[in-house]
Amino acid sequence: MDVTLVYHLTFTRAMMEAPILQRLCTRFDLTVTLRRAILSEEGGWAEVAFAGKMDEASRALAWLQTTGVTTTGPLDAVVGPAEGVPAAVGR
């Protein structure tokens, strides 16, 4: 069964130098859509939608956690303003 799951991913500064999202796209049979993100000198976060088979999405999330990326979700599929962030930022 195909699903679309939206997750909030949190990265440290060191992780931003690694091609984590590129590896995610090549290792797993999913469509990965970056919905919004904010990066700073300290680190950052991204809201990412994974579309594909549920078992493949589960494997991808498990792999992400082995990289040190913090995953939160699944979130609601509707994009709304991030708490504490103006609506025009990160869209």
mmCIF file with all atom_site columns, C-alpha atoms in Angstrom:
data_model
loop_
_atom_site.group_PDB
_atom_site.id
_atom_site.type_symbol
_atom_site.label_atom_id
_atom_site.label_alt_id
_atom_site.label_comp_id
_atom_site.label_asym_id
_atom_site.label_entity_id
_atom_site.label_seq_id
_atom_site.pdbx_PDB_ins_code
_atom_site.Cartn_x
_atom_site.Cartn_y
_atom_site.Cartn_z
_atom_site.occupancy
_atom_site.B_iso_or_equiv
_atom_site.pdbx_formal_charge
_atom_site.auth_seq_id
_atom_site.auth_comp_id
_atom_site.auth_asym_id
_atom_site.auth_atom_id
_atom_site.pdbx_PDB_model_num
ATOM 1  C CA . MET A 1 1  ? 0.000  0.000  0.000  1.00 0.00 ? 1  MET A CA 1
ATOM 2  C CA . ASP A 1 2  ? 1.371  3.418  -0.939 1.00 0.00 ? 2  ASP A CA 1
ATOM 3  C CA . VAL A 1 3  ? 1.497  6.058  1.770  1.00 0.00 ? 3  VAL A CA 1
ATOM 4  C CA . THR A 1 4  ? 2.737  9.608  2.168  1.00 0.00 ? 4  THR A CA 1
ATOM 5  C CA . LEU A 1 5  ? 4.282  10.349 5.538  1.00 0.00 ? 5  LEU A CA 1
ATOM 6  C CA . VAL A 1 6  ? 5.597  13.727 6.649  1.00 0.00 ? 6  VAL A CA 1
ATOM 7  C CA . TYR A 1 7  ? 8.423  13.866 9.198  1.00 0.00 ? 7  TYR A CA 1
ATOM 8  C CA . HIS A 1 8  ? 10.345 16.611 10.939 1.00 0.00 ? 8  HIS A CA 1
ATOM 9  C CA . LEU A 1 9  ? 14.089 15.888 10.749 1.00 0.00 ? 9  LEU A CA 1
ATOM 10 C CA . THR A 1 10 ? 16.597 17.648 13.005 1.00 0.00 ? 10 THR A CA 1
ATOM 11 C CA . PHE A 1 11 ? 20.265 17.903 12.011 1.00 0.00 ? 11 PHE A CA 1
ATOM 12 C CA . THR A 1 12 ? 23.382 18.996 13.884 1.00 0.00 ? 12 THR A CA 1
ATOM 13 C CA . ARG A 1 13 ? 25.899 21.294 12.199 1.00 0.00 ? 13 ARG A CA 1
ATOM 14 C CA . ALA A 1 14 ? 28.209 18.341 11.450 1.00 0.00 ? 14 ALA A CA 1
ATOM 15 C CA . MET A 1 15 ? 25.362 16.427 9.766  1.00 0.00 ? 15 MET A CA 1
ATOM 16 C CA . MET A 1 16 ? 24.736 19.315 7.381  1.00 0.00 ? 16 MET A CA 1
ATOM 17 C CA . GLU A 1 17 ? 28.081 18.539 5.718  1.00 0.00 ? 17 GLU A CA 1
ATOM 18 C CA . ALA A 1 18 ? 27.044 14.916 5.010  1.00 0.00 ? 18 ALA A CA 1
ATOM 19 C CA . PRO A 1 19 ? 24.852 13.982 1.998  1.00 0.00 ? 19 PRO A CA 1
ATOM 20 C CA . ILE A 1 20 ? 22.202 12.355 4.211  1.00 0.00 ? 20 ILE A CA 1
ATOM 21 C CA . LEU A 1 21 ? 19.174 13.276 2.079  1.00 0.00 ? 21 LEU A CA 1
ATOM 22 C CA . GLN A 1 22 ? 20.984 12.245 -1.119 1.00 0.00 ? 22 GLN A CA 1
ATOM 23 C CA . ARG A 1 23 ? 21.773 8.841  0.400  1.00 0.00 ? 23 ARG A CA 1
ATOM 24 C CA . LEU A 1 24 ? 18.168 8.511  1.551  1.00 0.00 ? 24 LEU A CA 1
ATOM 25 C CA . CYS A 1 25 ? 16.974 9.129  -2.022 1.00 0.00 ? 25 CYS A CA 1
ATOM 26 C CA . THR A 1 26 ? 19.345 6.580  -3.564 1.00 0.00 ? 26 THR A CA 1
ATOM 27 C CA . ARG A 1 27 ? 19.041 3.803  -0.940 1.00 0.00 ? 27 ARG A CA 1
ATOM 28 C CA . PHE A 1 28 ? 15.266 3.618  -0.680 1.00 0.00 ? 28 PHE A CA 1
ATOM 29 C CA . ASP A 1 29 ? 12.474 3.304  -3.221 1.00 0.00 ? 29 ASP A CA 1
ATOM 30 C CA . LEU A 1 30 ? 10.663 6.444  -2.085 1.00 0.00 ? 30 LEU A CA 1
ATOM 31 C CA . THR A 1 31 ? 9.800  9.814  -3.470 1.00 0.00 ? 31 THR A CA 1
ATOM 32 C CA . VAL A 1 32 ? 11.325 12.293 -1.033 1.00 0.00 ? 32 VAL A CA 1
ATOM 33 C CA . THR A 1 33 ? 9.977  15.838 -1.065 1.00 0.00 ? 33 THR A CA 1
ATOM 34 C CA . LEU A 1 34 ? 11.559 18.631 0.946  1.00 0.00 ? 34 LEU A CA 1
ATOM 35 C CA . ARG A 1 35 ? 8.606  20.703 2.116  1.00 0.00 ? 35 ARG A CA 1
ATOM 36 C CA . ARG A 1 36 ? 10.471 23.325 4.134  1.00 0.00 ? 36 ARG A CA 1
ATOM 37 C CA . ALA A 1 37 ? 13.694 23.723 6.056  1.00 0.00 ? 37 ALA A CA 1
ATOM 38 C CA . ILE A 1 38 ? 15.693 26.120 8.168  1.00 0.00 ? 38 ILE A CA 1
ATOM 39 C CA . LEU A 1 39 ? 19.462 25.930 8.527  1.00 0.00 ? 39 LEU A CA 1
ATOM 40 C CA . SER A 1 40 ? 21.777 27.950 10.721 1.00 0.00 ? 40 SER A CA 1
ATOM 41 C CA . GLU A 1 41 ? 25.362 27.819 11.947 1.00 0.00 ? 41 GLU A CA 1
ATOM 42 C CA . GLU A 1 42 ? 24.284 25.533 14.804 1.00 0.00 ? 42 GLU A CA 1
ATOM 43 C CA . GLY A 1 43 ? 22.222 23.035 12.811 1.00 0.00 ? 43 GLY A CA 1
ATOM 44 C CA . GLY A 1 44 ? 18.786 22.896 11.339 1.00 0.00 ? 44 GLY A CA 1
ATOM 45 C CA . TRP A 1 45 ? 15.608 21.070 10.592 1.00 0.00 ? 45 TRP A CA 1
ATOM 46 C CA . ALA A 1 46 ? 13.686 19.935 7.563  1.00 0.00 ? 46 ALA A CA 1
ATOM 47 C CA . GLU A 1 47 ? 10.105 18.855 7.015  1.00 0.00 ? 47 GLU A CA 1
ATOM 48 C CA . VAL A 1 48 ? 10.209 15.995 4.525  1.00 0.00 ? 48 VAL A CA 1
ATOM 49 C CA . ALA A 1 49 ? 7.446  13.934 2.874  1.00 0.00 ? 49 ALA A CA 1
ATOM 50 C CA . PHE A 1 50 ? 8.148  10.290 2.048  1.00 0.00 ? 50 PHE A CA 1
ATOM 51 C CA . ALA A 1 51 ? 5.852  8.703  -0.550 1.00 0.00 ? 51 ALA A CA 1
ATOM 52 C CA . GLY A 1 52 ? 5.935  4.996  -1.328 1.00 0.00 ? 52 GLY A CA 1
ATOM 53 C CA . LYS A 1 53 ? 5.398  1.627  0.317  1.00 0.00 ? 53 LYS A CA 1
ATOM 54 C CA . MET A 1 54 ? 4.958  1.661  4.092  1.00 0.00 ? 54 MET A CA 1
ATOM 55 C CA . ASP A 1 55 ? 7.683  -0.942 4.705  1.00 0.00 ? 55 ASP A CA 1
ATOM 56 C CA . GLU A 1 56 ? 10.158 1.074  2.622  1.00 0.00 ? 56 GLU A CA 1
ATOM 57 C CA . ALA A 1 57 ? 9.305  4.265  4.536  1.00 0.00 ? 57 ALA A CA 1
ATOM 58 C CA . SER A 1 58 ? 9.811  2.394  7.827  1.00 0.00 ? 58 SER A CA 1
ATOM 59 C CA . ARG A 1 59 ? 13.210 1.129  6.659  1.00 0.00 ? 59 ARG A CA 1
ATOM 60 C CA . ALA A 1 60 ? 14.210 4.642  5.583  1.00 0.00 ? 60 ALA A CA 1
ATOM 61 C CA . LEU A 1 61 ? 13.226 6.126  8.946  1.00 0.00 ? 61 LEU A CA 1
ATOM 62 C CA . ALA A 1 62 ? 15.159 3.424  10.802 1.00 0.00 ? 62 ALA A CA 1
ATOM 63 C CA . TRP A 1 63 ? 18.203 4.163  8.638  1.00 0.00 ? 63 TRP A CA 1
ATOM 64 C CA . LEU A 1 64 ? 17.896 7.919  9.269  1.00 0.00 ? 64 LEU A CA 1
ATOM 65 C CA . GLN A 1 65 ? 17.979 7.285  13.002 1.00 0.00 ? 65 GLN A CA 1
ATOM 66 C CA . THR A 1 66 ? 21.265 5.373  12.620 1.00 0.00 ? 66 THR A CA 1
ATOM 67 C CA . THR A 1 67 ? 22.802 8.530  11.123 1.00 0.00 ? 67 THR A CA 1
ATOM 68 C CA . GLY A 1 68 ? 21.974 10.571 14.229 1.00 0.00 ? 68 GLY A CA 1
ATOM 69 C CA . VAL A 1 69 ? 19.168 12.537 12.594 1.00 0.00 ? 69 VAL A CA 1
ATOM 70 C CA . THR A 1 70 ? 16.305 13.062 15.046 1.00 0.00 ? 70 THR A CA 1
ATOM 71 C CA . THR A 1 71 ? 12.962 12.143 13.472 1.00 0.00 ? 71 THR A CA 1
ATOM 72 C CA . THR A 1 72 ? 9.573  13.325 14.712 1.00 0.00 ? 72 THR A CA 1
ATOM 73 C CA . GLY A 1 73 ? 6.323  12.244 13.153 1.00 0.00 ? 73 GLY A CA 1
ATOM 74 C CA . PRO A 1 74 ? 4.413  11.423 11.204 1.00 0.00 ? 74 PRO A CA 1
ATOM 75 C CA . LEU A 1 75 ? 3.046  14.956 11.087 1.00 0.00 ? 75 LEU A CA 1
ATOM 76 C CA . ASP A 1 76 ? -0.172 16.191 9.558  1.00 0.00 ? 76 ASP A CA 1
ATOM 77 C CA . ALA A 1 77 ? 0.145  16.274 5.768  1.00 0.00 ? 77 ALA A CA 1
ATOM 78 C CA . VAL A 1 78 ? -1.113 19.862 5.556  1.00 0.00 ? 78 VAL A CA 1
ATOM 79 C CA . VAL A 1 79 ? 1.643  22.476 5.539  1.00 0.00 ? 79 VAL A CA 1
ATOM 80 C CA . GLY A 1 80 ? 0.949  25.212 8.045  1.00 0.00 ? 80 GLY A CA 1
ATOM 81 C CA . PRO A 1 81 ? 3.158  27.730 9.761  1.00 0.00 ? 81 PRO A CA 1
ATOM 82 C CA . ALA A 1 82 ? 5.822  26.195 11.959 1.00 0.00 ? 82 ALA A CA 1
ATOM 83 C CA . GLU A 1 83 ? 5.399  27.176 15.590 1.00 0.00 ? 83 GLU A CA 1
ATOM 84 C CA . GLY A 1 84 ? 7.505  30.226 16.338 1.00 0.00 ? 84 GLY A CA 1
ATOM 85 C CA . VAL A 1 85 ? 8.412  30.785 12.681 1.00 0.00 ? 85 VAL A CA 1
ATOM 86 C CA . PRO A 1 86 ? 6.741  33.456 10.546 1.00 0.00 ? 86 PRO A CA 1
ATOM 87 C CA . ALA A 1 87 ? 4.634  31.931 7.766  1.00 0.00 ? 87 ALA A CA 1
ATOM 88 C CA . ALA A 1 88 ? 6.825  33.441 5.015  1.00 0.00 ? 88 ALA A CA 1
ATOM 89 C CA . VAL A 1 89 ? 10.024 31.885 6.367  1.00 0.00 ? 89 VAL A CA 1
ATOM 90 C CA . GLY A 1 90 ? 11.092 28.430 5.201  1.00 0.00 ? 90 GLY A CA 1
ATOM 91 C CA . ARG A 1 91 ? 8.507  27.985 2.495  1.00 0.00 ? 91 ARG A CA 1
#
